GROMACS .gro file of C-alpha atoms in nm:
model
  107
    1MET     CA    1  24.690  10.816  -1.678
    2ILE     CA    2  24.382  10.640  -1.852
    3ARG     CA    3  24.092  10.850  -1.946
    4ASP     CA    4  23.752  10.719  -2.002
    5VAL     CA    5  23.676  10.933  -2.355
    6PHE     CA    6  23.357  10.774  -2.406
    7SER     CA    7  23.193  10.950  -2.087
    8GLN     CA    8  23.318  11.304  -2.265
    9PRO     CA    9  23.047  11.387  -2.477
   10HIS     CA   10  22.823  11.370  -2.169
   11GLN     CA   11  23.047  11.577  -1.969
   12ALA     CA   12  23.030  11.794  -2.300
   13MET     CA   13  22.662  11.836  -2.302
   14VAL     CA   14  22.608  11.892  -1.896
   15MET     CA   15  22.898  12.145  -1.905
   16LEU     CA   16  22.675  12.310  -2.191
   17PHE     CA   17  22.373  12.274  -2.038
   18PHE     CA   18  22.488  12.463  -1.710
   19GLY     CA   19  22.623  12.742  -1.947
   20LEU     CA   20  22.342  12.804  -2.081
   21VAL     CA   21  22.112  12.839  -1.719
   22GLY     CA   22  22.412  12.987  -1.607
   23GLY     CA   23  22.404  13.275  -1.908
   24LEU     CA   24  22.063  13.263  -1.876
   25GLY     CA   25  22.052  13.357  -1.511
   26TYR     CA   26  22.308  13.646  -1.571
   27GLU     CA   27  22.071  13.770  -1.841
   28LEU     CA   28  21.784  13.777  -1.640
   29ILE     CA   29  22.015  13.910  -1.316
   30ARG     CA   30  22.156  14.216  -1.535
   31LEU     CA   31  21.830  14.317  -1.731
   32PRO     CA   32  21.847  14.738  -1.798
   33ARG     CA   33  21.733  14.836  -1.451
   34ARG     CA   34  21.613  15.203  -1.448
   35THR     CA   35  21.736  15.267  -1.079
   36ALA     CA   36  22.111  15.334  -1.082
   37LYS     CA   37  22.168  15.295  -0.729
   38ARG     CA   38  22.490  15.185  -0.673
   39ALA     CA   39  22.473  14.966  -0.382
   40TRP     CA   40  22.180  14.793  -0.575
   41ALA     CA   41  22.357  14.741  -0.864
   42LEU     CA   42  22.681  14.599  -0.675
   43LEU     CA   43  22.407  14.351  -0.526
   44LEU     CA   44  22.297  14.259  -0.814
   45ASP     CA   45  22.642  14.199  -0.956
   46LEU     CA   46  22.680  14.000  -0.661
   47ALA     CA   47  22.414  13.766  -0.684
   48ALA     CA   48  22.472  13.740  -1.055
   49LEU     CA   49  22.826  13.614  -0.966
   50PHE     CA   50  22.728  13.397  -0.692
   51PHE     CA   51  22.488  13.237  -0.935
   52LEU     CA   52  22.740  13.179  -1.218
   53GLN     CA   53  22.991  13.034  -0.962
   54VAL     CA   54  22.708  12.784  -0.829
   55CYS     CA   55  22.648  12.665  -1.222
   56LEU     CA   56  23.005  12.590  -1.294
   57PHE     CA   57  23.069  12.418  -0.925
   58ALA     CA   58  22.774  12.230  -1.014
   59GLY     CA   59  22.856  12.145  -1.370
   60LEU     CA   60  23.194  12.026  -1.289
   61LEU     CA   61  23.098  11.802  -1.023
   62LEU     CA   62  22.826  11.665  -1.173
   63SER     CA   63  23.011  11.617  -1.533
   64ALA     CA   64  23.375  11.516  -1.452
   65ARG     CA   65  23.379  11.487  -1.064
   66GLY     CA   66  23.550  11.798  -1.010
   67GLU     CA   67  23.821  11.785  -1.274
   68MET     CA   68  23.904  12.090  -1.471
   69ARG     CA   69  23.878  12.016  -1.819
   70LEU     CA   70  23.996  12.289  -2.077
   71TYR     CA   71  23.662  12.163  -2.325
   72ALA     CA   72  23.466  12.178  -2.004
   73LEU     CA   73  23.533  12.525  -1.954
   74ALA     CA   74  23.490  12.632  -2.294
   75LEU     CA   75  23.185  12.467  -2.349
   76PHE     CA   76  23.057  12.657  -2.026
   77PHE     CA   77  23.147  13.002  -2.150
   78GLY     CA   78  23.009  12.909  -2.460
   79GLY     CA   79  22.692  12.818  -2.366
   80MET     CA   80  22.652  13.174  -2.190
   81LEU     CA   81  22.814  13.374  -2.499
   82LEU     CA   82  22.494  13.166  -2.706
   83ILE     CA   83  22.217  13.308  -2.485
   84ARG     CA   84  22.383  13.592  -2.438
   85TRP     CA   85  22.412  13.613  -2.868
   86ALA     CA   86  22.048  13.474  -2.900
   87PHE     CA   87  21.849  13.637  -2.616
   88ARG     CA   88  21.993  13.932  -2.516
   89PRO     CA   89  21.806  14.138  -2.841
   90LEU     CA   90  21.464  13.944  -2.791
   91PHE     CA   91  21.494  14.061  -2.388
   92THR     CA   92  21.597  14.391  -2.509
   93GLU     CA   93  21.327  14.409  -2.792
   94ILE     CA   94  21.083  14.354  -2.519
   95LEU     CA   95  21.192  14.591  -2.257
   96GLN     CA   96  21.159  14.876  -2.509
   97LYS     CA   97  20.808  14.753  -2.621
   98ILE     CA   98  20.704  14.793  -2.250
   99ARG     CA   99  20.852  15.139  -2.185
  100LYS     CA  100  20.708  15.209  -2.500
  101LYS     CA  101  20.367  15.149  -2.324
  102GLN     CA  102  20.485  15.299  -2.006
  103PHE     CA  103  20.544  15.610  -2.141
  104PRO     CA  104  20.409  15.695  -2.502
  105SER     CA  105  20.532  15.996  -2.706
  106ASP     CA  106  20.363  16.301  -2.754
  107GLY     CA  107  20.360  16.296  -3.142
   0.00000   0.00000   0.00000
């Protein structure tokens, strides 16, 4: 079977893009929340999982017509890890500043 190697950079960039979108969506859905009700947390976990599956499915369809490629999966999850490494501390810092304004210390 002959493979078109010239389309691989395009496939890689599409999968990296959908990994970044999936990671950002996951971080926004799974932001630290004050209420820890089990049903609500389970619903948010399922929403995050569904969103990630849609991103993975769309990325595979648009990049390689549904063909599963190892580098495509590695770039998808690499994009998610990049978002987690780069933006998670930023989201956490913003939320901590918001909480400090809402609940000032008595000191």
